[in-house]
Short mmCIF file of C-alpha atoms and ligand atoms in Angstrom, two decimals:
data_model
loop_
_atom_site.label_atom_id
_atom_site.label_comp_id
_atom_site.label_asym_id
_atom_site.label_seq_id
_atom_site.Cartn_x
_atom_site.Cartn_y
_atom_site.Cartn_z
CA MET Q 18 0.00 0.00 0.00
CA ASP Q 19 1.35 3.44 -0.94
CA ARG Q 20 2.35 5.89 1.77
CA ILE Q 21 3.02 9.62 1.72
CA ARG Q 22 6.11 11.04 3.39
CA ILE Q 23 6.15 14.68 4.38
CA VAL Q 24 8.84 16.80 5.98
CA GLY Q 25 7.02 19.77 7.47
CA GLY Q 26 7.97 23.38 7.82
CA ALA Q 27 8.10 24.75 4.27
CA ARG Q 28 5.88 27.64 3.25
CA LEU Q 29 3.77 27.08 0.14
CA ASN Q 30 4.32 29.45 -2.78
CA GLY Q 31 3.14 29.18 -6.37
CA THR Q 32 0.09 28.03 -8.32
CA ILE Q 33 -2.12 25.01 -7.76
CA PRO Q 34 -4.44 24.10 -10.64
CA ILE Q 35 -7.80 22.97 -9.29
CA SER Q 36 -9.19 19.78 -10.84
CA GLY Q 37 -12.77 19.01 -11.86
CA ALA Q 38 -15.04 18.32 -8.87
CA LYS Q 39 -15.38 14.68 -7.87
CA ASN Q 40 -18.82 15.30 -6.38
CA ALA Q 41 -20.04 16.92 -9.60
CA ALA Q 42 -18.32 14.42 -11.91
CA LEU Q 43 -20.04 11.41 -10.33
CA PRO Q 44 -23.68 12.52 -10.83
CA LEU Q 45 -22.84 13.97 -14.26
CA MET Q 46 -21.45 10.61 -15.39
CA ILE Q 47 -24.54 8.87 -14.01
CA ALA Q 48 -26.75 11.27 -16.02
CA SER Q 49 -25.40 9.61 -19.19
CA LEU Q 50 -27.78 6.71 -18.41
CA LEU Q 51 -30.74 9.00 -19.16
CA THR Q 52 -30.15 9.18 -22.93
CA ASP Q 53 -29.21 6.88 -25.81
CA GLU Q 54 -27.10 9.71 -27.26
CA THR Q 55 -23.56 10.71 -26.32
CA LEU Q 56 -22.86 12.85 -23.26
CA THR Q 57 -19.38 14.38 -23.47
CA LEU Q 58 -17.88 15.44 -20.15
CA ALA Q 59 -14.77 17.61 -20.13
CA ASN Q 60 -12.50 18.30 -17.15
CA LEU Q 61 -13.16 14.94 -15.47
CA PRO Q 62 -10.67 14.45 -12.63
CA ARG Q 63 -8.42 11.38 -12.70
CA LEU Q 64 -9.54 9.82 -9.44
CA ALA Q 65 -10.16 6.33 -8.12
CA ASP Q 66 -13.89 7.08 -7.58
CA VAL Q 67 -14.28 8.21 -11.21
CA ALA Q 68 -12.49 5.06 -12.44
CA LEU Q 69 -14.78 2.89 -10.30
CA LEU Q 70 -17.89 4.62 -11.63
CA LYS Q 71 -16.66 4.01 -15.19
CA ARG Q 72 -16.65 0.28 -14.38
CA ILE Q 73 -20.14 0.47 -12.87
CA LEU Q 74 -21.56 2.37 -15.85
CA GLY Q 75 -19.81 -0.01 -18.26
CA ASN Q 76 -21.69 -2.83 -16.55
CA HIS Q 77 -25.00 -1.11 -17.39
CA GLY Q 78 -23.95 -0.82 -21.05
CA VAL Q 79 -22.37 2.64 -21.23
CA ASP Q 80 -19.64 2.85 -23.91
CA MET Q 81 -16.83 5.22 -23.06
CA THR Q 82 -14.11 6.80 -25.14
CA VAL Q 83 -11.42 9.08 -23.80
CA SER Q 84 -10.18 11.95 -25.98
CA GLY Q 85 -6.44 12.43 -26.38
CA LYS Q 86 -4.53 15.47 -25.16
CA ARG Q 87 -4.99 18.81 -26.93
CA ILE Q 88 -2.34 21.42 -27.70
CA GLY Q 89 -1.92 23.61 -24.64
CA ASP Q 90 -3.17 21.00 -22.17
CA GLY Q 91 -0.97 21.03 -19.07
CA ASP Q 92 -0.01 17.73 -17.44
CA LEU Q 93 -2.76 18.28 -14.86
CA ALA Q 94 -5.54 18.94 -17.41
CA GLY Q 95 -8.70 16.91 -16.87
CA GLU Q 96 -9.95 14.15 -19.14
CA THR Q 97 -12.63 14.49 -21.81
CA VAL Q 98 -14.79 11.38 -21.93
CA GLN Q 99 -17.69 10.49 -24.23
CA LEU Q 100 -20.31 8.35 -22.52
CA THR Q 101 -22.96 6.64 -24.63
CA ALA Q 102 -25.69 4.49 -23.10
CA ARG Q 103 -27.22 3.42 -26.45
CA THR Q 104 -28.87 0.40 -24.81
CA ILE Q 105 -29.09 -0.37 -21.11
CA VAL Q 106 -27.96 -3.99 -21.03
CA ASP Q 107 -28.23 -4.53 -17.28
CA THR Q 108 -30.54 -2.78 -14.80
CA THR Q 109 -28.81 -4.33 -11.78
CA ALA Q 110 -26.06 -2.56 -9.86
CA PRO Q 111 -24.37 -5.35 -7.88
CA TYR Q 112 -23.22 -5.34 -4.29
CA GLU Q 113 -19.56 -5.89 -5.27
CA LEU Q 114 -19.49 -2.49 -6.99
CA VAL Q 115 -22.03 -0.40 -5.05
CA SER Q 116 -20.53 -1.32 -1.67
CA LYS Q 117 -17.25 0.36 -2.69
CA MET Q 118 -18.76 3.78 -3.33
CA ARG Q 119 -22.02 5.16 -1.99
CA ALA Q 120 -22.67 7.48 -4.96
CA SER Q 121 -23.02 4.49 -7.28
CA PHE Q 122 -26.42 3.90 -5.61
CA TRP Q 123 -27.55 7.00 -7.49
CA VAL Q 124 -27.86 5.02 -10.77
CA ILE Q 125 -31.26 3.99 -9.39
CA GLY Q 126 -32.84 7.28 -10.55
CA PRO Q 127 -31.88 7.23 -14.24
CA LEU Q 128 -32.35 3.44 -14.59
CA LEU Q 129 -35.85 3.64 -13.16
CA ALA Q 130 -36.76 6.69 -15.24
CA ARG Q 131 -35.53 5.22 -18.51
CA GLU Q 132 -36.05 1.45 -18.10
CA HIS Q 133 -38.91 1.56 -15.54
CA PHE Q 134 -36.95 -0.94 -13.43
CA ALA Q 135 -33.82 -0.94 -11.32
CA LYS Q 136 -32.25 -3.34 -8.89
CA VAL Q 137 -29.51 -1.66 -6.90
CA SER Q 138 -27.59 -2.99 -3.92
CA LEU Q 139 -28.03 -1.08 -0.68
CA PRO Q 140 -24.81 0.89 -0.23
CA GLY Q 141 -24.34 -0.31 3.32
CA GLY Q 142 -22.55 1.37 6.19
CA CYS Q 143 -19.84 3.92 5.79
CA ALA Q 144 -16.99 5.06 7.96
CA ILE Q 145 -18.42 8.56 8.52
CA GLY Q 146 -21.89 7.55 9.69
CA THR Q 147 -24.86 5.29 9.00
CA ARG Q 148 -25.97 7.19 5.87
CA PRO Q 149 -29.38 5.58 5.20
CA VAL Q 150 -31.23 5.72 1.84
CA ASP Q 151 -34.76 6.26 3.21
CA LEU Q 152 -35.10 9.69 1.59
CA PHE Q 153 -34.17 8.34 -1.85
CA LEU Q 154 -36.85 5.69 -1.50
CA MET Q 155 -39.41 8.20 -0.22
CA ALA Q 156 -38.79 10.45 -3.23
CA LEU Q 157 -38.92 7.64 -5.81
CA GLU Q 158 -42.15 6.31 -4.27
CA GLN Q 159 -43.65 9.76 -4.55
CA LEU Q 160 -42.71 9.70 -8.25
CA GLY Q 161 -44.80 6.53 -8.53
CA ALA Q 162 -42.21 3.76 -8.07
CA GLU Q 163 -43.05 0.55 -6.22
CA ILE Q 164 -40.15 -0.33 -4.00
CA GLU Q 165 -39.19 -3.55 -2.27
CA ILE Q 166 -36.06 -4.53 -0.40
CA GLU Q 167 -34.98 -8.04 -1.38
CA ALA Q 168 -31.83 -9.69 -0.05
CA GLY Q 169 -29.91 -6.46 0.38
CA TYR Q 170 -31.12 -4.97 -2.89
CA VAL Q 171 -33.56 -2.14 -3.55
CA VAL Q 172 -35.88 -3.33 -6.31
CA ALA Q 173 -37.76 -0.42 -7.88
CA ARG Q 174 -40.47 -0.77 -10.48
CA ALA Q 175 -42.52 1.80 -12.39
CA PRO Q 176 -44.28 -0.28 -15.06
CA ASN Q 177 -46.06 2.76 -16.52
CA GLY Q 178 -43.18 5.15 -16.04
CA LEU Q 179 -42.63 7.76 -13.34
CA ARG Q 180 -45.03 10.66 -12.81
CA GLY Q 181 -44.34 14.15 -11.50
CA ALA Q 182 -45.02 14.83 -7.81
CA HIS Q 183 -44.25 17.14 -4.93
CA VAL Q 184 -41.19 15.82 -3.10
CA ASP Q 185 -40.60 17.58 0.20
CA PHE Q 186 -37.38 16.49 1.89
CA PRO Q 187 -37.56 16.56 5.70
CA LYS Q 188 -33.76 16.98 5.71
CA VAL Q 189 -31.41 18.47 3.13
CA THR Q 190 -29.78 15.66 1.15
CA VAL Q 191 -27.41 16.13 -1.75
CA GLY Q 192 -27.64 12.59 -3.13
CA ALA Q 193 -31.43 12.29 -3.00
CA THR Q 194 -31.79 15.73 -4.61
CA HIS Q 195 -29.50 14.62 -7.49
CA VAL Q 196 -31.45 11.39 -7.93
CA THR Q 197 -34.91 12.97 -7.75
CA MET Q 198 -33.90 15.65 -10.24
CA MET Q 199 -32.53 13.07 -12.69
CA ALA Q 200 -35.53 10.75 -12.33
CA ALA Q 201 -38.03 13.60 -12.73
CA THR Q 202 -36.55 14.72 -16.08
CA LEU Q 203 -38.25 11.74 -17.78
CA ALA Q 204 -41.39 11.59 -15.57
CA LYS Q 205 -44.83 12.58 -16.87
CA GLY Q 206 -45.78 16.06 -15.68
CA GLU Q 207 -44.23 18.45 -13.18
CA THR Q 208 -42.11 17.60 -10.14
CA VAL Q 209 -41.48 20.14 -7.43
CA ILE Q 210 -38.66 19.43 -4.94
CA THR Q 211 -38.82 21.48 -1.75
CA ASN Q 212 -36.06 21.74 0.84
CA ALA Q 213 -33.76 20.70 -2.00
CA ALA Q 214 -29.98 20.73 -1.53
CA ARG Q 215 -28.48 23.98 -2.87
CA GLU Q 216 -24.92 22.72 -3.34
CA PRO Q 217 -23.08 24.02 -6.45
CA GLU Q 218 -22.82 20.41 -7.69
CA ILE Q 219 -26.65 20.33 -7.90
CA VAL Q 220 -26.50 23.42 -10.11
CA ASP Q 221 -23.79 21.83 -12.27
CA LEU Q 222 -25.89 18.70 -12.79
CA ALA Q 223 -29.01 20.78 -13.55
CA GLU Q 224 -27.09 22.82 -16.13
CA CYS Q 225 -25.93 19.64 -17.86
CA LEU Q 226 -29.44 18.11 -17.79
CA ILE Q 227 -30.83 21.32 -19.31
CA LYS Q 228 -28.26 21.04 -22.14
CA MET Q 229 -29.57 17.47 -22.61
CA GLY Q 230 -33.10 18.83 -23.09
CA ALA Q 231 -34.46 18.70 -19.53
CA LYS Q 232 -36.76 21.45 -18.29
CA ILE Q 233 -35.46 22.49 -14.86
CA THR Q 234 -35.74 25.76 -12.98
CA GLY Q 235 -34.66 26.76 -9.49
CA ALA Q 236 -31.50 24.61 -9.08
CA GLY Q 237 -29.34 26.35 -6.47
CA THR Q 238 -32.42 27.39 -4.48
CA SER Q 239 -34.41 25.20 -2.10
CA THR Q 240 -37.27 24.76 -4.60
CA ILE Q 241 -36.48 23.00 -7.87
CA ARG Q 242 -39.13 22.52 -10.57
CA ILE Q 243 -38.76 19.88 -13.27
CA GLU Q 244 -41.20 19.52 -16.16
CA GLY Q 245 -40.78 15.98 -17.49
CA VAL Q 246 -39.93 15.43 -21.18
CA ASP Q 247 -40.25 12.30 -23.38
CA ARG Q 248 -36.53 11.95 -24.04
CA LEU Q 249 -33.18 13.58 -23.43
CA HIS Q 250 -30.41 13.97 -25.99
CA GLY Q 251 -26.61 14.20 -26.08
CA ALA Q 252 -24.68 17.25 -24.84
CA TRP Q 253 -21.23 18.60 -24.01
CA HIS Q 254 -20.53 19.76 -20.48
CA GLU Q 255 -17.46 20.81 -18.51
CA VAL Q 256 -17.27 19.62 -14.90
CA MET Q 257 -17.09 22.53 -12.41
CA PRO Q 258 -13.88 23.06 -10.40
CA ASP Q 259 -13.62 21.15 -7.13
CA ARG Q 260 -14.51 23.51 -4.28
CA ILE Q 261 -13.44 21.00 -1.63
CA GLU Q 262 -10.03 20.49 -3.25
CA ALA Q 263 -9.62 24.29 -3.49
CA GLY Q 264 -10.76 24.79 0.11
CA THR Q 265 -8.33 22.10 1.27
CA TYR Q 266 -5.32 23.80 -0.35
CA ALA Q 267 -6.53 27.13 1.01
CA MET Q 268 -6.38 25.65 4.53
CA ALA Q 269 -2.93 24.21 3.80
CA VAL Q 270 -1.60 27.66 2.81
CA ALA Q 271 -3.20 29.26 5.87
CA MET Q 272 -1.47 26.59 7.95
CA THR Q 273 2.06 26.81 6.50
CA GLY Q 274 2.05 30.47 5.47
CA GLY Q 275 2.88 31.47 1.92
CA ASP Q 276 1.22 32.78 -1.20
CA VAL Q 277 -0.66 30.49 -3.58
CA LEU Q 278 -3.01 31.00 -6.51
CA LEU Q 279 -5.72 28.34 -6.60
CA GLU Q 280 -6.11 28.38 -10.35
CA GLY Q 281 -9.66 27.95 -11.61
CA ALA Q 282 -11.23 27.95 -8.11
CA ARG Q 283 -14.62 29.69 -7.91
CA TYR Q 284 -15.14 32.09 -4.99
CA ASP Q 285 -18.96 31.81 -5.16
CA THR Q 286 -18.73 28.10 -4.29
CA LEU Q 287 -16.46 28.72 -1.28
CA ALA Q 288 -17.65 31.98 0.24
CA ARG Q 289 -18.31 30.67 3.79
CA PRO Q 290 -15.06 28.69 4.27
CA LEU Q 291 -13.04 31.58 2.83
CA GLU Q 292 -14.78 33.97 5.23
CA ILE Q 293 -13.70 31.67 8.08
CA LEU Q 294 -10.14 31.57 6.75
CA THR Q 295 -10.07 35.36 6.77
CA GLU Q 296 -11.20 35.31 10.41
CA VAL Q 297 -8.43 32.84 11.16
CA GLY Q 298 -5.88 35.21 9.68
CA ALA Q 299 -5.37 34.46 5.99
CA GLU Q 300 -5.75 37.00 3.20
CA VAL Q 301 -8.15 35.82 0.50
CA THR Q 302 -8.39 37.59 -2.86
CA PRO Q 303 -10.61 36.50 -5.74
CA THR Q 304 -8.78 37.14 -9.06
CA ASN Q 305 -9.58 36.55 -12.73
CA GLU Q 306 -7.57 33.32 -12.62
CA GLY Q 307 -8.99 31.90 -9.39
CA ILE Q 308 -8.47 32.62 -5.70
CA ARG Q 309 -5.25 33.85 -4.12
CA ILE Q 310 -4.48 32.83 -0.53
CA TYR Q 311 -1.77 34.60 1.40
CA ARG Q 312 -0.59 34.42 4.97
CA ASN Q 313 2.54 35.88 6.44
CA GLY Q 314 3.94 34.55 9.68
CA ALA Q 315 1.20 36.17 11.81
CA ASP Q 316 -0.61 34.15 14.46
CA LEU Q 317 -3.70 32.10 13.65
CA LYS Q 318 -6.86 33.11 15.50
CA PRO Q 319 -9.36 30.61 16.95
CA VAL Q 320 -12.92 30.41 15.53
CA ASP Q 321 -16.24 28.69 16.22
CA VAL Q 322 -17.72 26.84 13.24
CA THR Q 323 -20.76 24.64 12.61
CA THR Q 324 -21.02 22.45 9.50
CA GLU Q 325 -24.17 23.02 7.48
CA PRO Q 326 -25.61 22.34 4.04
CA PHE Q 327 -24.53 24.85 1.37
CA PRO Q 328 -24.12 27.82 1.63
CA GLY Q 329 -22.95 27.01 5.17
CA PHE Q 330 -19.55 25.63 6.11
CA PRO Q 331 -19.19 22.21 4.35
CA THR Q 332 -18.71 19.01 6.33
CA ASP Q 333 -16.19 18.02 3.64
CA LEU Q 334 -13.82 20.75 4.92
CA GLN Q 335 -14.35 20.13 8.63
CA ALA Q 336 -11.34 17.85 9.14
CA GLN Q 337 -9.02 20.21 7.26
CA LEU Q 338 -10.18 23.22 9.30
CA MET Q 339 -9.64 21.25 12.48
CA ALA Q 340 -6.02 20.53 11.48
CA LEU Q 341 -5.51 24.24 10.91
CA LEU Q 342 -7.07 25.26 14.22
CA CYS Q 343 -4.69 22.94 16.10
CA ARG Q 344 -2.12 25.73 15.60
CA ALA Q 345 -4.38 28.67 16.52
CA GLN Q 346 -3.59 30.85 19.52
CA GLY Q 347 -6.56 29.95 21.67
CA THR Q 348 -9.52 27.59 21.76
CA SER Q 349 -11.84 26.88 18.80
CA HIS Q 350 -15.12 24.97 18.67
CA ILE Q 351 -16.35 22.84 15.79
CA ARG Q 352 -19.84 21.38 15.63
CA GLU Q 353 -20.51 18.65 13.04
CA THR Q 354 -24.20 18.51 12.13
CA ILE Q 355 -24.22 16.50 8.87
CA PHE Q 356 -22.63 13.15 9.74
CA GLU Q 357 -22.65 11.61 13.21
CA ASN Q 358 -19.23 9.97 13.07
CA ARG Q 359 -17.01 12.36 11.21
CA PHE Q 360 -14.36 12.95 13.84
CA MET Q 361 -12.11 9.97 13.19
CA HIS Q 362 -9.22 12.28 12.33
CA VAL Q 363 -9.19 13.50 15.95
CA GLN Q 364 -7.23 10.53 17.31
CA GLU Q 365 -4.76 10.76 14.43
CA LEU Q 366 -4.29 14.53 14.86
CA ALA Q 367 -3.49 13.78 18.51
CA ARG Q 368 -0.39 11.90 17.29
CA PHE Q 369 0.99 15.25 16.13
CA GLY Q 370 0.52 16.61 19.65
CA ALA Q 371 -2.84 18.29 18.97
CA GLU Q 372 -5.20 18.86 21.91
CA ILE Q 373 -8.79 18.14 20.88
CA HIS Q 374 -11.68 17.19 23.16
CA LEU Q 375 -14.78 15.47 21.80
CA ASP Q 376 -18.27 15.62 23.22
CA GLY Q 377 -20.76 14.04 20.84
CA GLN Q 378 -21.04 16.26 17.79
CA ASN Q 379 -18.83 18.95 19.33
CA ALA Q 380 -15.07 19.25 19.20
CA THR Q 381 -13.03 21.69 21.23
CA VAL Q 382 -9.64 22.40 19.70
CA VAL Q 383 -7.07 23.92 22.03
CA GLY Q 384 -4.32 25.46 19.93
CA VAL Q 385 -0.76 24.31 20.64
CA PRO Q 386 2.47 26.20 19.81
CA ALA Q 387 3.83 23.45 17.54
CA LEU Q 388 2.88 20.10 15.99
CA LYS Q 389 5.42 17.30 15.71
CA GLY Q 390 5.58 14.90 12.74
CA ALA Q 391 4.30 11.36 13.33
CA PRO Q 392 3.25 8.14 11.58
CA VAL Q 393 -0.52 8.39 11.03
CA MET Q 394 -3.28 6.38 9.39
CA ALA Q 395 -5.83 7.75 6.95
CA THR Q 396 -9.41 6.72 7.74
CA ASP Q 397 -11.52 8.43 5.10
CA LEU Q 398 -10.98 10.81 2.26
CA ARG Q 399 -11.21 14.19 3.98
CA ALA Q 400 -9.73 12.90 7.24
CA SER Q 401 -6.65 11.75 5.30
CA VAL Q 402 -6.02 15.13 3.80
CA SER Q 403 -6.31 16.80 7.20
CA LEU Q 404 -3.34 14.67 8.24
CA VAL Q 405 -1.41 15.90 5.22
CA ILE Q 406 -2.16 19.50 6.22
CA ALA Q 407 -0.97 18.83 9.76
CA GLY Q 408 2.16 17.13 8.39
CA LEU Q 409 2.99 20.13 6.18
CA ALA Q 410 3.18 22.37 9.24
CA ALA Q 411 4.61 19.88 11.74
CA GLU Q 412 8.24 19.75 12.79
CA GLY Q 413 10.06 16.76 11.29
CA GLU Q 414 8.79 13.77 9.35
CA THR Q 415 5.21 12.54 8.93
CA MET Q 416 4.25 9.29 7.24
CA VAL Q 417 0.61 9.04 6.12
CA ASN Q 418 -0.39 5.41 5.69
CA ARG Q 419 -3.33 4.00 3.67
CA VAL Q 420 -3.29 6.78 1.09
CA TYR Q 421 -5.77 5.00 -1.20
CA HIS Q 422 -8.40 7.13 0.56
CA LEU Q 423 -6.66 10.25 -0.77
CA ASP Q 424 -6.57 8.88 -4.30
CA ARG Q 425 -10.37 8.68 -4.24
CA GLY Q 426 -10.67 12.44 -4.15
CA PHE Q 427 -7.38 14.32 -4.63
CA GLU Q 428 -5.71 14.24 -8.02
CA ARG Q 429 -1.89 14.17 -7.80
CA LEU Q 430 -1.87 15.85 -4.41
CA GLU Q 431 1.83 15.28 -3.82
CA ASP Q 432 2.76 16.80 -7.23
CA LYS Q 433 0.56 19.85 -6.68
CA LEU Q 434 2.03 20.50 -3.22
CA SER Q 435 5.66 19.77 -4.04
CA ARG Q 436 5.53 22.23 -6.95
CA CYS Q 437 4.70 24.87 -4.33
CA GLY Q 438 7.74 24.02 -2.24
CA ALA Q 439 6.45 21.30 0.11
CA THR Q 440 8.68 18.33 0.86
CA ILE Q 441 6.23 15.54 0.11
CA GLU Q 442 6.61 12.28 -1.79
CA ARG Q 443 4.71 9.08 -2.43
CA ILE Q 444 6.40 5.89 -1.42
CA ALA Q 445 5.05 2.98 -3.43
CA GLY Q 446 4.59 -0.26 -1.57
C1 LIG G 25 -22.71 14.11 -0.54
O1 LIG G 25 -22.99 12.88 0.11
C2 LIG G 25 -21.24 14.11 -0.83
N1 LIG G 25 -20.92 12.99 -1.71
C3 LIG G 25 -20.46 14.02 0.47
O2 LIG G 25 -19.07 14.09 0.16
C4 LIG G 25 -20.83 15.18 1.37
O3 LIG G 25 -20.18 15.04 2.61
C5 LIG G 25 -22.34 15.19 1.60
O4 LIG G 25 -23.03 15.22 0.31
C6 LIG G 25 -22.81 16.40 2.39
O5 LIG G 25 -22.43 17.56 1.75
C7 LIG G 25 -21.05 13.16 -3.04
O6 LIG G 25 -21.48 14.17 -3.54
C8 LIG G 25 -20.62 12.00 -3.89
P1 LIG G 25 -26.37 13.71 1.96
P2 LIG G 25 -24.49 12.37 0.30
O7 LIG G 25 -27.39 12.82 1.36
O8 LIG G 25 -25.27 12.81 -0.87
C9 LIG G 25 -28.71 11.88 5.69
C10 LIG G 25 -16.82 13.40 0.26
O9 LIG G 25 -15.95 13.37 1.17
N2 LIG G 25 -29.54 11.07 4.76
O10 LIG G 25 -26.45 15.17 1.67
O11 LIG G 25 -24.39 10.94 0.60
C11 LIG G 25 -27.26 11.45 5.71
O12 LIG G 25 -27.07 10.30 6.51
C12 LIG G 25 -18.24 12.97 0.51
O13 LIG G 25 -16.57 13.76 -0.90
C13 LIG G 25 -30.58 10.35 5.29
O14 LIG G 25 -30.83 10.36 6.50
O15 LIG G 25 -24.90 13.18 1.59
C14 LIG G 25 -26.58 12.69 6.24
O16 LIG G 25 -26.69 12.72 7.63
C15 LIG G 25 -18.44 12.26 1.78
N3 LIG G 25 -31.34 9.59 4.45
C16 LIG G 25 -27.41 13.82 5.63
O17 LIG G 25 -28.66 13.21 5.24
C17 LIG G 25 -31.11 9.55 3.11
O18 LIG G 25 -31.83 8.83 2.39
C18 LIG G 25 -26.82 14.48 4.43
O19 LIG G 25 -26.36 13.49 3.52
C19 LIG G 25 -30.06 10.32 2.57
C20 LIG G 25 -29.28 11.07 3.44
#
């Protein structure tokens, strides 16, 4: 298993190109199941989760071709992939594949809308919390599906097709909003989703679906309206930049000090975390090329933060912020409201000498004058990268084990950071 070795202490200076967003790429790729024509997606990140979804979609009958490099493409340019689901050859998404990545459960929406049948394995437990699928099932039932659970599979049938309905989510859910929006594009009549997720990835998916012929208004607000159409067609769409990757590097620069341009990053998708970074003591400047983060040697200030659905502070940046606050002068408080078990990085951060106290969903972070490098173990995607951030600022050597978690969501992290002056390398093994 690969490991990442870091020698901390260097300031970060330079430019980091931001890749296409994993959490937009996954639903966009799944949307290819809605049409028998070709959906071309540009700026797809080269990540383990994207590769796994390619296998899952291939199993349903999606043909994929990858375009070659174009003149002017840098070595970190994203991939352009044509996805064509001319015929759905298999409406079952098996346990072996779905259990590896929760988002693959989302194929249930397009399969049901187009083929009127889907059999998809329950995604099962996940390291960051129980993550049930009840709200997906509620929404699909409201669109007219009959749902049964058989031997660990969700079997969904809509013999006469789906029909528009009012879907009111009792809780904001990104995944079920994606799925309901996709399913409703081919339903008869109008669907109204209330208390919809407002995440930028929802807007990106809606924009792509509209290019494919869907009639959607309101994406990005809490009420989305979808007027069903008979069929969707092919389209070209560029995946939005990854706000979580950009926010992660922003935290890293705030932690080490330095001056970095996050090339391609969109301020509007990161307003709240960047506001927090400013409170902590970084200088944040939106530019034509992206977002510039600067911090001189000044002290970091403590803050109190609660994770919330967009536009609030994202749960996907909570671990990284916690790593940063370990070095603040004073005591910070973090409240995690989205997932019940997303503090597994706490015990690993403690190996660096961090002082963090947990009480249910609340973490108290008492800043310490210095962190010391240590061997640590990655537990999930965002937790792993918080350990990298701590390692970049710690004295001495840090070894991050189990980096396959990082490869799920961060494209060539060690290259991007070492080009900005960090001492970081991957050790194959
Ligand atoms: C998406 O997960 C993201 N994944 C997550 O990113 C992100 O942390 C999360 O949204 C919140 O922003 C992708 O986009 C691929 P939810 P999702 O449905 O859709 C509960 C990362 O690190 N819930 O918005 O699975 C659920 O348990 C990942 O990139 C139900 O109770 O999240 C959670 O408490 C991790 N029943 C809350 O809603 C349901 O049927 C929000 O989850 C569905 C969800």
